[in-house]
Coordinates of C-alpha atoms in Angstrom, one line a residue:
M1 CA 88.8 18.8 -13.3
K2 CA 88.1 15.5 -14.5
K3 CA 86.1 14.4 -11.5
I4 CA 84.0 17.4 -11.5
L5 CA 83.4 17.1 -15.3
Y6 CA 82.4 13.3 -14.5
I7 CA 79.9 14.2 -12.1
L8 CA 78.5 16.7 -14.4
I9 CA 78.0 14.2 -17.0
I10 CA 76.5 11.7 -14.4
T11 CA 74.0 14.6 -13.5
A12 CA 73.2 15.2 -17.1
F13 CA 72.6 11.5 -17.9
T14 CA 70.5 11.4 -14.6
F15 CA 68.4 14.3 -15.2
A16 CA 67.8 13.1 -18.9
A17 CA 66.8 10.0 -17.5
C18 CA 64.4 11.6 -15.4
T19 CA 62.9 13.5 -18.1
K20 CA 62.4 10.6 -20.2
T21 CA 60.7 8.6 -17.3
E22 CA 58.2 11.3 -16.5
E23 CA 57.3 12.0 -20.2
T24 CA 56.7 8.3 -20.6
L25 CA 54.3 7.6 -17.4
L26 CA 51.2 5.5 -18.0
P27 CA 47.9 6.1 -16.0
I28 CA 47.5 4.1 -13.0
T29 CA 45.1 1.3 -13.7
E30 CA 43.3 -1.2 -11.4
S31 CA 44.7 -4.6 -11.6
K32 CA 43.1 -7.8 -10.7
I33 CA 44.9 -11.2 -10.2
I34 CA 44.0 -14.1 -12.7
V35 CA 41.5 -16.2 -10.5
F36 CA 40.3 -19.4 -11.4
D37 CA 37.1 -21.2 -9.6
Y38 CA 36.9 -24.7 -8.5
S39 CA 37.4 -27.6 -11.0
K40 CA 35.2 -30.5 -11.1
I41 CA 34.0 -33.6 -13.1
D42 CA 31.1 -33.0 -15.1
A43 CA 31.1 -36.6 -16.7
I44 CA 33.3 -39.9 -16.7
S45 CA 33.1 -43.3 -18.5
Q46 CA 35.5 -45.8 -19.2
S47 CA 36.4 -43.6 -22.6
G48 CA 37.4 -40.3 -20.9
A49 CA 36.1 -37.5 -18.6
T50 CA 34.9 -33.9 -19.2
I51 CA 36.3 -31.5 -16.4
S52 CA 35.6 -28.0 -16.2
S53 CA 36.2 -24.8 -14.3
R54 CA 35.5 -21.1 -14.3
L55 CA 37.6 -18.1 -15.0
V56 CA 36.6 -15.5 -12.6
S57 CA 38.8 -12.6 -13.3
L58 CA 41.2 -12.2 -16.1
N59 CA 44.1 -9.2 -15.6
Q60 CA 44.6 -6.9 -18.4
E61 CA 47.8 -9.0 -19.8
N62 CA 48.4 -10.3 -23.2
V63 CA 47.3 -13.9 -23.1
Q64 CA 50.1 -15.7 -24.7
E65 CA 48.1 -19.4 -24.4
Y66 CA 45.9 -21.4 -22.1
G67 CA 45.3 -25.0 -21.8
V68 CA 45.3 -27.9 -19.6
L69 CA 48.1 -29.7 -17.5
I70 CA 48.0 -33.4 -17.1
S71 CA 49.7 -35.5 -15.0
R72 CA 49.7 -39.2 -14.4
F73 CA 50.0 -41.2 -11.2
E74 CA 52.6 -44.2 -11.8
S75 CA 55.0 -46.1 -9.5
G76 CA 53.6 -44.5 -6.3
Q77 CA 54.0 -41.0 -7.6
Y78 CA 52.6 -38.3 -10.4
G79 CA 54.9 -37.8 -13.3
K80 CA 55.9 -35.1 -15.4
E81 CA 53.0 -32.8 -16.3
E82 CA 52.0 -32.9 -19.9
Q83 CA 51.0 -29.5 -21.2
I84 CA 48.5 -29.3 -23.9
T85 CA 47.5 -25.9 -25.4
L86 CA 44.1 -25.0 -26.2
G87 CA 44.9 -22.0 -27.9
K88 CA 44.9 -18.2 -27.1
G89 CA 41.6 -16.7 -27.3
I90 CA 39.8 -17.0 -23.6
K91 CA 37.3 -15.3 -21.9
I92 CA 36.1 -14.9 -18.5
G93 CA 33.6 -17.5 -18.0
P94 CA 33.4 -21.4 -18.1
L95 CA 36.0 -23.6 -19.1
S96 CA 35.6 -27.3 -20.4
Y97 CA 38.1 -30.0 -21.7
S98 CA 37.3 -33.7 -22.7
F99 CA 40.0 -35.8 -21.7
A100 CA 40.0 -39.1 -23.6
P101 CA 43.4 -41.3 -23.5
K102 CA 44.4 -43.8 -25.8
G103 CA 42.6 -47.1 -24.9
G104 CA 40.5 -45.3 -22.1
L105 CA 40.6 -45.3 -18.8
K106 CA 41.7 -48.7 -16.6
S107 CA 40.7 -48.6 -13.0
S108 CA 44.3 -48.5 -11.8
D109 CA 44.6 -45.0 -13.6
R110 CA 44.8 -42.1 -11.8
Y111 CA 45.4 -38.6 -13.7
T112 CA 45.1 -34.8 -12.2
I113 CA 43.9 -32.5 -14.9
G114 CA 43.8 -28.6 -14.3
F115 CA 43.8 -25.5 -16.5
Y116 CA 46.6 -23.1 -17.3
I117 CA 47.1 -19.4 -18.6
Q118 CA 50.5 -18.3 -20.1
T119 CA 50.9 -14.6 -20.5
D120 CA 53.6 -12.2 -20.8
K121 CA 53.7 -11.6 -17.4
G122 CA 53.4 -14.7 -15.6
F123 CA 51.9 -18.3 -15.3
Y124 CA 48.6 -19.1 -13.8
R125 CA 47.1 -22.6 -12.9
S126 CA 43.5 -23.7 -11.4
A127 CA 43.4 -26.4 -8.8
S128 CA 43.4 -29.9 -10.3
V129 CA 41.0 -32.4 -10.0
L130 CA 41.6 -36.2 -9.7
I131 CA 40.4 -38.5 -12.5
R132 CA 40.1 -42.1 -11.8
W133 CA 38.1 -44.7 -13.5
N134 CA 36.3 -47.0 -11.0
N135 CA 33.4 -48.2 -13.0
I136 CA 31.5 -45.0 -12.2
S137 CA 29.6 -42.8 -14.6
V138 CA 26.6 -40.1 -14.2
E139 CA 24.2 -39.7 -17.1
P140 CA 23.4 -35.9 -17.9
A141 CA 20.1 -34.5 -17.0
D142 CA 18.0 -31.6 -17.2
M143 CA 17.8 -29.4 -14.1
K144 CA 14.2 -29.9 -12.4
A145 CA 12.2 -28.5 -9.5
V146 CA 12.3 -30.5 -6.3
R147 CA 10.9 -29.9 -2.6
T148 CA 12.4 -30.9 0.6
G149 CA 11.9 -34.8 1.0
D150 CA 11.6 -35.3 -2.7
K151 CA 13.3 -38.4 -3.8
I152 CA 15.7 -37.8 -6.9
T153 CA 17.0 -40.9 -9.3
I154 CA 20.1 -40.5 -11.3
N155 CA 20.9 -42.8 -14.0
G156 CA 24.3 -44.1 -14.7
N157 CA 26.9 -46.7 -14.0
F158 CA 27.5 -47.1 -10.3
D159 CA 29.1 -50.4 -10.1
G160 CA 32.2 -49.0 -8.6
V161 CA 30.4 -47.1 -5.6
D162 CA 31.3 -48.5 -2.3
E163 CA 30.8 -47.6 1.2
S164 CA 33.6 -44.6 1.0
Y165 CA 31.2 -42.8 -1.3
L166 CA 29.3 -39.8 0.0
I167 CA 26.6 -37.5 -1.5
R168 CA 27.2 -34.1 -0.3
N169 CA 25.1 -30.9 -0.7
S170 CA 27.4 -28.2 -2.1
N171 CA 25.9 -25.5 -0.3
Y172 CA 25.7 -26.8 3.4
Q173 CA 28.4 -29.8 2.9
S174 CA 25.7 -32.1 4.5
I175 CA 26.0 -35.9 3.8
I176 CA 23.1 -37.3 2.2
P177 CA 21.9 -41.0 2.4
Y178 CA 21.8 -42.9 -0.7
E179 CA 20.5 -46.1 -2.2
I180 CA 21.5 -48.1 -5.4
S181 CA 19.7 -50.4 -7.3
S182 CA 20.2 -53.9 -7.7
D183 CA 21.6 -53.6 -11.2
K184 CA 23.7 -50.5 -10.3
K185 CA 22.2 -48.7 -13.0
K186 CA 20.2 -46.3 -10.7
L187 CA 21.3 -43.9 -7.5
T188 CA 18.7 -42.7 -5.4
Y189 CA 18.7 -39.9 -2.7
E190 CA 16.6 -37.4 -0.9
V191 CA 16.5 -33.8 -1.1
P192 CA 17.5 -32.7 2.6
K193 CA 16.3 -29.6 4.4
T194 CA 17.9 -26.5 3.6
N195 CA 17.4 -22.5 4.2
L196 CA 17.5 -22.2 0.4
P197 CA 14.4 -20.1 -0.7
H198 CA 12.2 -20.9 -3.6
G199 CA 14.0 -20.9 -6.8
S200 CA 17.5 -21.7 -5.7
T201 CA 19.7 -24.0 -7.5
L202 CA 21.2 -26.7 -5.6
E203 CA 24.1 -28.8 -6.3
F204 CA 25.2 -32.6 -5.3
Y205 CA 28.2 -34.2 -5.6
L206 CA 29.3 -38.2 -5.0
Q207 CA 32.5 -38.0 -3.5
N208 CA 35.2 -40.8 -2.3
I209 CA 37.3 -39.8 0.5
S210 CA 39.6 -42.7 0.6
S211 CA 43.8 -42.6 1.1
N212 CA 46.1 -43.5 -2.0
G213 CA 48.0 -46.0 0.0
P214 CA 51.1 -45.5 2.5
N215 CA 53.4 -44.2 -0.5
N216 CA 51.9 -40.9 -0.6
G217 CA 50.6 -40.2 2.7
F218 CA 47.7 -37.7 1.4
P219 CA 43.8 -38.3 0.7
D220 CA 42.4 -38.1 -2.9
Y221 CA 38.9 -36.6 -3.3
E222 CA 37.2 -38.3 -6.3
S223 CA 34.2 -36.0 -7.1
Y224 CA 31.3 -36.9 -9.6
A225 CA 28.7 -33.8 -10.3
L226 CA 25.3 -35.0 -9.8
P227 CA 22.2 -33.3 -12.0
R228 CA 21.7 -30.0 -10.5
V229 CA 18.1 -29.1 -9.1
K230 CA 16.0 -26.0 -8.3
I231 CA 14.4 -25.7 -5.0
A232 CA 10.7 -25.4 -4.9
A233 CA 8.7 -23.9 -2.0
T234 CA 6.1 -25.7 0.3
I235 CA 3.7 -24.1 2.3
D236 CA 2.0 -25.7 5.6
P237 CA -1.8 -25.9 5.8
I238 CA -3.2 -22.7 7.3
I239 CA -4.8 -23.4 10.9
L240 CA -6.5 -20.1 11.0
N241 CA -10.6 -20.3 11.1
N242 CA -12.5 -17.6 12.0
I243 CA -10.9 -14.4 10.9
Y244 CA -11.9 -10.7 10.0
F245 CA -11.7 -10.0 6.3
I246 CA -8.8 -7.3 7.1
T247 CA -6.9 -10.0 8.9
P248 CA -3.3 -10.8 7.4
I249 CA -2.9 -14.4 7.0
I250 CA 1.0 -15.4 7.9
L251 CA 2.2 -18.6 5.9
T252 CA 4.7 -20.7 7.3
G253 CA 6.6 -23.7 5.5
Q254 CA 9.8 -24.7 3.8
N255 CA 11.9 -22.7 1.5
L256 CA 9.5 -20.0 1.0
P257 CA 10.9 -16.8 -0.6
D258 CA 12.0 -13.8 1.7
R259 CA 9.8 -10.5 1.5
Y260 CA 12.1 -8.9 -1.3
Q261 CA 12.0 -11.9 -3.6
E262 CA 9.8 -12.1 -6.6
A263 CA 9.1 -15.8 -7.0
T264 CA 7.9 -16.0 -10.6
D265 CA 6.5 -19.6 -10.5
L266 CA 4.9 -19.6 -6.9
F267 CA 1.6 -18.8 -6.7
L268 CA -1.2 -18.6 -3.9
I269 CA -4.7 -20.0 -5.0
V270 CA -8.1 -18.8 -3.1
N271 CA -11.2 -20.3 -4.0
G272 CA -9.8 -20.7 -7.6
I273 CA -8.1 -17.4 -7.9
K274 CA -4.3 -17.8 -8.8
V275 CA -2.5 -14.8 -7.1
K276 CA 1.5 -14.2 -6.9
Y277 CA 2.7 -15.6 -3.7
Q278 CA 2.8 -12.8 -0.8
N279 CA 3.3 -13.3 2.5
P280 CA 1.2 -12.5 4.6
L281 CA -1.7 -13.2 2.6
N282 CA -4.3 -10.2 2.3
L283 CA -7.7 -11.5 1.4
N284 CA -8.9 -7.8 0.9
E285 CA -6.0 -7.4 -2.0
I286 CA -7.4 -10.0 -4.1
A287 CA -9.7 -8.8 -6.8
G288 CA -12.8 -10.5 -7.6
L289 CA -13.1 -12.6 -4.2
K290 CA -16.6 -13.6 -3.2
G291 CA -18.1 -15.4 -0.6
N292 CA -17.1 -15.8 3.2
T293 CA -15.6 -19.2 3.2
F294 CA -12.1 -19.7 1.7
K295 CA -10.5 -22.7 0.2
I296 CA -6.8 -21.7 0.1
G297 CA -3.6 -23.5 -1.9
Y298 CA -0.6 -22.7 -3.7
H299 CA 1.2 -23.7 -6.9
N300 CA 4.8 -24.1 -6.8
G301 CA 5.9 -25.2 -10.3
I302 CA 5.7 -28.5 -9.6
N303 CA 2.2 -29.5 -8.4
E304 CA -1.1 -27.9 -7.0
V305 CA -2.3 -28.0 -3.3
I306 CA -5.1 -27.2 -1.8
F307 CA -5.7 -27.3 1.9
P308 CA -8.6 -29.3 3.5
N309 CA -9.6 -26.7 5.9
A310 CA -11.3 -23.6 4.7
V311 CA -10.6 -20.1 6.2
Q312 CA -14.4 -18.6 7.5
L313 CA -14.6 -15.0 7.7
I314 CA -16.3 -13.7 11.0
L315 CA -20.0 -12.5 10.1
P316 CA -21.5 -9.3 10.9
N317 CA -24.7 -9.3 12.7
G318 CA -27.2 -6.6 11.5
A319 CA -28.8 -6.3 14.9
D320 CA -25.4 -4.5 16.0
M321 CA -26.1 -1.4 13.8
I322 CA -26.5 2.1 15.7
F323 CA -27.5 5.0 14.4
N324 CA -26.8 8.3 15.6
K325 CA -30.2 9.7 14.6
S326 CA -33.7 8.2 14.9
V327 CA -35.4 10.7 12.6
V328 CA -33.8 12.4 9.3
H329 CA -34.7 14.5 6.2
P330 CA -33.7 13.1 2.7
K331 CA -30.3 13.6 1.4
T332 CA -28.9 14.3 4.7
S333 CA -25.9 12.1 6.4
L334 CA -26.5 9.4 8.7
Q335 CA -23.5 7.5 10.7
V336 CA -23.8 3.9 11.2
S337 CA -21.8 2.3 13.8
G338 CA -21.8 -0.8 16.4
M339 CA -19.8 -3.0 14.2
R340 CA -16.3 -3.3 13.4
F341 CA -16.8 -1.6 10.0
N342 CA -12.8 -1.4 9.3
Q343 CA -12.1 -5.3 10.0
L344 CA -15.4 -6.3 7.9
F345 CA -15.3 -4.2 4.9
Y346 CA -11.9 -2.2 4.7
N347 CA -10.8 -2.0 0.8
S348 CA -13.7 -4.0 -0.2
P349 CA -16.7 -3.0 -2.3
F350 CA -19.9 -2.6 -0.6
T351 CA -23.5 -0.8 -0.9
V352 CA -26.1 0.6 1.6
Q353 CA -29.7 0.5 1.0
F354 CA -32.7 2.3 2.7
G355 CA -35.5 -0.2 1.9
E356 CA -35.0 -1.2 -1.5
Q357 CA -33.6 2.1 -2.8
A358 CA -29.7 2.3 -2.8
A359 CA -28.1 5.2 -0.7
S360 CA -24.6 6.7 -1.4
Q361 CA -22.0 5.2 0.5
G362 CA -19.8 7.9 2.4
Q363 CA -16.6 7.7 4.4
L364 CA -15.6 4.3 6.0
N365 CA -14.2 6.0 9.2
Y366 CA -11.2 4.8 11.4
D367 CA -13.4 5.1 14.4
E368 CA -15.6 1.8 13.3
S369 CA -18.4 3.7 11.7
I370 CA -19.6 4.7 8.2
L371 CA -21.2 7.9 7.2
V372 CA -24.1 7.1 4.8
Q373 CA -25.9 9.7 2.4
V374 CA -29.7 9.2 2.9
P375 CA -31.5 8.9 -0.4
D376 CA -34.5 11.1 -1.5
V377 CA -37.2 8.5 -0.3
N378 CA -40.9 9.1 0.5
N379 CA -42.0 9.5 4.5
G380 CA -41.6 6.2 6.4
S381 CA -39.4 3.9 8.5
Y382 CA -36.8 1.8 6.6
A383 CA -34.3 -0.7 7.8
V384 CA -30.8 0.1 6.6
S385 CA -29.0 -3.2 4.6
I386 CA -25.4 -3.5 3.5
N387 CA -24.8 -5.4 0.4
S388 CA -21.2 -6.8 0.2
P389 CA -19.8 -9.6 -2.0
Y390 CA -18.3 -11.3 1.3
Y391 CA -21.5 -11.8 3.4
D392 CA -25.2 -12.4 3.0
K393 CA -27.3 -9.0 3.0
I394 CA -26.9 -7.1 6.4
I395 CA -30.2 -5.6 7.9
S396 CA -30.6 -3.5 10.7
K397 CA -33.0 -4.7 13.5
N398 CA -33.7 -0.9 14.2
K399 CA -35.5 1.5 11.5
I400 CA -34.9 4.9 10.5
E401 CA -37.9 7.3 9.9
V402 CA -37.3 9.6 6.9
R403 CA -39.4 12.6 7.2
K404 CA -39.2 15.3 4.3
L405 CA -39.5 19.0 5.1
I406 CA -43.0 20.3 4.6
L407 CA -44.1 23.9 5.7
N408 CA -47.6 23.5 7.2
Q409 CA -48.8 26.9 8.2
I410 CA -48.0 30.6 9.4
E411 CA -49.8 31.9 12.5
T412 CA -50.5 35.2 11.2
K413 CA -51.4 36.7 7.8
T414 CA -50.2 40.4 8.4
A415 CA -47.2 41.5 10.8
Y416 CA -45.1 44.6 11.2
V417 CA -41.4 44.5 11.0
G418 CA -39.9 43.4 14.2
D419 CA -42.6 41.2 14.9
Q420 CA -42.1 37.7 15.8
I421 CA -43.5 35.0 13.2
K422 CA -44.1 31.2 14.1
I423 CA -43.9 28.5 11.5
N424 CA -45.1 24.8 12.1
G425 CA -43.7 22.1 9.7
T426 CA -42.3 18.9 9.6
F427 CA -39.0 20.2 11.5
L428 CA -36.5 18.2 13.5
D429 CA -35.3 19.4 16.7
G430 CA -31.5 19.8 17.1
I431 CA -31.1 20.8 12.9
E432 CA -30.2 24.3 12.0
Y433 CA -32.3 25.6 9.1
G434 CA -32.1 28.2 6.5
L435 CA -34.8 30.8 5.8
S436 CA -35.3 33.1 3.0
L437 CA -37.5 36.0 3.2
N438 CA -38.1 37.3 0.0
D439 CA -34.8 36.1 -1.3
I440 CA -32.9 37.2 1.7
D441 CA -31.3 34.7 3.7
L442 CA -31.4 34.5 7.5
Y443 CA -29.2 31.8 8.6
D444 CA -28.9 29.1 11.4
K445 CA -32.5 28.9 12.5
K446 CA -33.3 26.4 15.2
V447 CA -36.5 24.9 16.1
N448 CA -38.6 24.0 19.2
N449 CA -41.0 21.1 19.4
G450 CA -41.7 21.5 15.7
T451 CA -42.1 25.2 15.5
M452 CA -39.6 27.8 14.0
S453 CA -39.7 31.3 15.2
F454 CA -38.1 34.5 13.7
K455 CA -38.5 38.4 13.8
I456 CA -39.2 40.1 10.5
P457 CA -36.3 42.1 9.6
D458 CA -36.2 45.5 8.1
Q459 CA -38.3 45.0 5.0
K460 CA -40.6 46.9 2.4
E461 CA -44.0 46.6 3.2
G462 CA -45.9 44.4 1.3
K463 CA -46.1 40.5 0.6
A464 CA -43.3 38.3 1.9
N465 CA -42.6 35.0 0.4
I466 CA -41.2 32.5 2.9
K467 CA -38.6 29.6 1.9
I468 CA -37.1 27.5 4.3
Y469 CA -34.3 24.9 3.8
Y470 CA -32.0 22.4 5.5
Y471 CA -28.4 21.7 4.7
G472 CA -28.3 18.3 2.8
T473 CA -25.0 16.4 2.3
H474 CA -23.8 18.0 -1.0
E475 CA -26.7 21.0 -1.2
Q476 CA -29.5 22.7 0.2
V477 CA -32.7 21.3 0.2
Y478 CA -35.8 23.2 0.5
G479 CA -39.2 22.3 2.1
E480 CA -42.2 21.9 0.3
G481 CA -45.1 24.3 0.6
N482 CA -45.4 28.1 -0.3
L483 CA -45.9 30.5 2.7
S484 CA -46.4 34.0 2.5
F485 CA -47.9 36.9 4.7
T486 CA -48.0 40.6 4.4
I487 CA -45.9 43.2 6.1
E488 CA -47.8 46.2 7.0
K489 CA -46.6 49.4 6.5
S490 CA -44.6 50.9 10.1
M491 CA -47.0 53.4 12.0
I492 CA -46.8 56.0 15.0
S493 CA -49.5 55.5 17.3
S494 CA -48.8 58.3 20.0
V495 CA -46.1 60.7 20.6
S496 CA -45.7 62.3 24.4
P497 CA -45.3 64.8 25.9
L498 CA -46.5 67.2 23.2
Q499 CA -45.1 69.8 25.3
A500 CA -41.5 69.6 26.4
Y501 CA -38.5 71.4 27.5
P502 CA -34.9 70.8 25.6
G503 CA -33.6 67.7 27.1
D504 CA -36.8 66.1 28.0
L505 CA -37.5 62.4 27.1
I506 CA -39.9 62.0 24.2
T507 CA -41.6 58.6 23.9
V508 CA -42.6 57.4 20.4
K509 CA -45.0 54.3 20.0
G510 CA -46.6 52.7 17.1
K511 CA -45.9 49.6 14.9
G512 CA -42.9 48.3 13.2
L513 CA -40.6 50.7 14.9
K514 CA -37.6 48.1 15.7
H515 CA -35.5 49.4 12.7
A516 CA -36.3 53.3 13.3
E517 CA -32.8 54.9 12.8
Q518 CA -33.4 58.1 11.0
V519 CA -35.9 60.3 13.0
F520 CA -36.3 63.9 12.5
L521 CA -38.4 66.3 14.7
G522 CA -39.9 69.3 12.4
G523 CA -36.8 68.2 10.3
H524 CA -34.2 68.4 12.9
Y525 CA -32.5 65.1 13.2
V526 CA -32.8 63.4 16.9
Q527 CA -30.4 60.9 18.6
I528 CA -32.7 57.6 19.6
V529 CA -31.6 56.7 23.4
N530 CA -34.1 53.9 24.4
R531 CA -35.6 51.2 22.1
T532 CA -38.1 48.5 22.4
D533 CA -40.0 46.7 19.9
E534 CA -42.9 49.0 19.3
S535 CA -41.6 52.2 21.0
F536 CA -38.3 54.4 21.2
Q537 CA -37.2 57.7 22.9
F538 CA -35.3 61.0 22.1
L539 CA -34.2 63.8 23.8
A540 CA -36.0 67.1 23.2
P541 CA -33.4 69.2 21.1
S542 CA -31.9 72.2 22.6
N543 CA -31.4 74.3 19.4
F544 CA -34.8 73.6 18.2
M545 CA -35.9 76.6 16.1
Q546 CA -39.5 76.3 15.6
A547 CA -42.4 76.4 18.2
K548 CA -43.9 73.1 17.2
G549 CA -43.1 70.0 14.9
R550 CA -44.1 66.5 13.9
V551 CA -41.8 63.4 14.6
T552 CA -40.8 61.8 10.8
I553 CA -39.2 58.5 10.3
N554 CA -37.7 57.3 7.4
I555 CA -38.1 53.5 7.6
N556 CA -39.0 50.4 5.3
E557 CA -38.2 52.5 2.1
G558 CA -40.8 54.9 2.8
V559 CA -41.6 57.7 5.4
I560 CA -44.3 57.7 8.2
Q561 CA -45.0 60.8 10.3
S562 CA -46.9 61.6 13.6
D563 CA -50.3 63.0 13.8
D564 CA -49.7 65.2 16.6
Y565 CA -47.1 67.9 16.9
I566 CA -44.6 68.5 19.7
E567 CA -44.3 72.0 21.0
I568 CA -40.4 72.8 22.6
R569 CA -40.5 75.4 25.0

C-alpha cells in the first residue's frame, strides 16, 4: 500500500511539473551566435596604438560588459591577460580601442589585444592583434580615387621597415612592391591590376611575416592598415573609324562597371556632351549631338581624357536614292529606298524636302526605306533632299515629277443612261480614282493612257456634274476643273413585231434602256429575258386581256411609252 501511494505521489508531481512547463513555454526565436570581424591596427606610434574590429552579430543575450583583453609577451611567453572593461552599451558595428601603455611602446615590447563580450549566457572574444613598436607609424589620410598603375605615397615613419615587410592587397592578397624615401618618412607603391569595378574600395596592409624566435615556435603577423582608396575606371582609346549611326561602340578598359551597376561619377564625353557611362555607347541615344565626326572621351572622377582619334560616320550618297514612282500627285505618298536608312537615321530627327518645300516625313521602315508625303507643290520636277543634324544635305540625283490632277474635257455634251463616257485629264496610269456624278460616288476607276471611261448609271435626266478625286495620304484630293454634260430622257425608238402570239419574243429598241426594270404591256407587267445597252426583249403574255397595248417603262424617275401598239392574237 505504501508502495502504491508513493507511485501516486510521484505521478502527481510529474503531472504537475509537466503542466507547469507547458504553461511557461516561450515562443521559439531565431538565435545567432555573437561574431566579431577581423581585428586590425588602425594607427601605431611610440606612444601607443589604436586597434579596431567590427561586431557582426549580437545574440539576444543580456550583455553584462564588454572590453579588451591585453597580454604582454615576457620571458619568451605571453603573460596573464589583463581584462579592461569598456562598459555595457554595445551595438553591432565598429569597435575601437586606443592602447597607451605607461612610458609608451618600446622596441622590445609585444602585446596582443582583442575584444570580448560577457553576457549572462557566455563569454565571447575576437581574434587578437599583435602590437609591436618597430619605429613604424602610418599617418591617417582621406580616401581618394586612384587608377590601376597610379602611384600612392603614404606619409609616416617607416624607419623600422625592413625586407621582412610586405604590402598586401586585402581583396586579392597580392604582394605589391614598394619604395621608402631616404628620410624614411614616405612609402610609395603602385595600384595593382584588379577586377574590381569602378567605385569599389580597395584596402592595403603593410605586414611583417617573421618568427618570434626559437622559444615560441609560431610566426607573428604584424599588420599596419594603409589608407583606403577608391578604384576609378580607365577606358581604352576607341579604334573604330567608319561606322553607321546605329552601330553600338563596345568599350574596353580597366575596372569598368558591370552592366547592372550605375556609376554616378563615371561619364562619357562625345563632342563636348557629357552623358552617363553606358556600354556599349550608342550615339543615336545622345540628345543634342550634331555632325558626323565625333571626338570621344570620358571623365572618371579624377581626370578628363579625350581620345586622339575621332569616330567617323559612314556618309549617305543622294545618288543612291530610288523612288517607287517617277510621277506623283500632290498629297500622296512616295517610297524612297536605295540607302540603309535604318543604320543612317534610326532614332534621329530628319526632314525631307521636295525642292525647297518641306515634305512630311512618314514611316521609317525596317525594309530600309522611308515613306514620304508629297507636299502640295506646283507642277514640276523636284529633287528629293534629306536634312539631318549628322550629315550634309543629301540630294537625290533623280527627280520626281509632281503633276496636279486637272480635268481637261469630256468627249460628249449629251448622253443617255448606260452610255460610255470618256474624260481626258492629267491622270496617272496605275492609280485608282474615285468619280462623283451628281454627288453619287463611283469608286475605283482606273485610267488608260490618260483617259478615264465610265458608263452612266441610272440617273435622272438633266445636267450631270462630274467630280474626280484620288486618295491622298490623309484625304481625298479633288481634281481641278468643272465638267458636266446632259443626260437625255430615255426613249423607245421601235418595238417589233407589232403582232405576236403568246410566248413570242418582242424586241424593244431605244436609248438609255440599260436600267429598264419595270416594263408593262398595256398595263400588264412583263419579264425581261434578254438585254443590251440599247434594247431588251420580253415574252408576249398568255393572259393578255386586251387586243392591243403599248410598251410602258418606268425609268430614270420618269415614264416613257412606245408610239406603236402591239397586238396579241
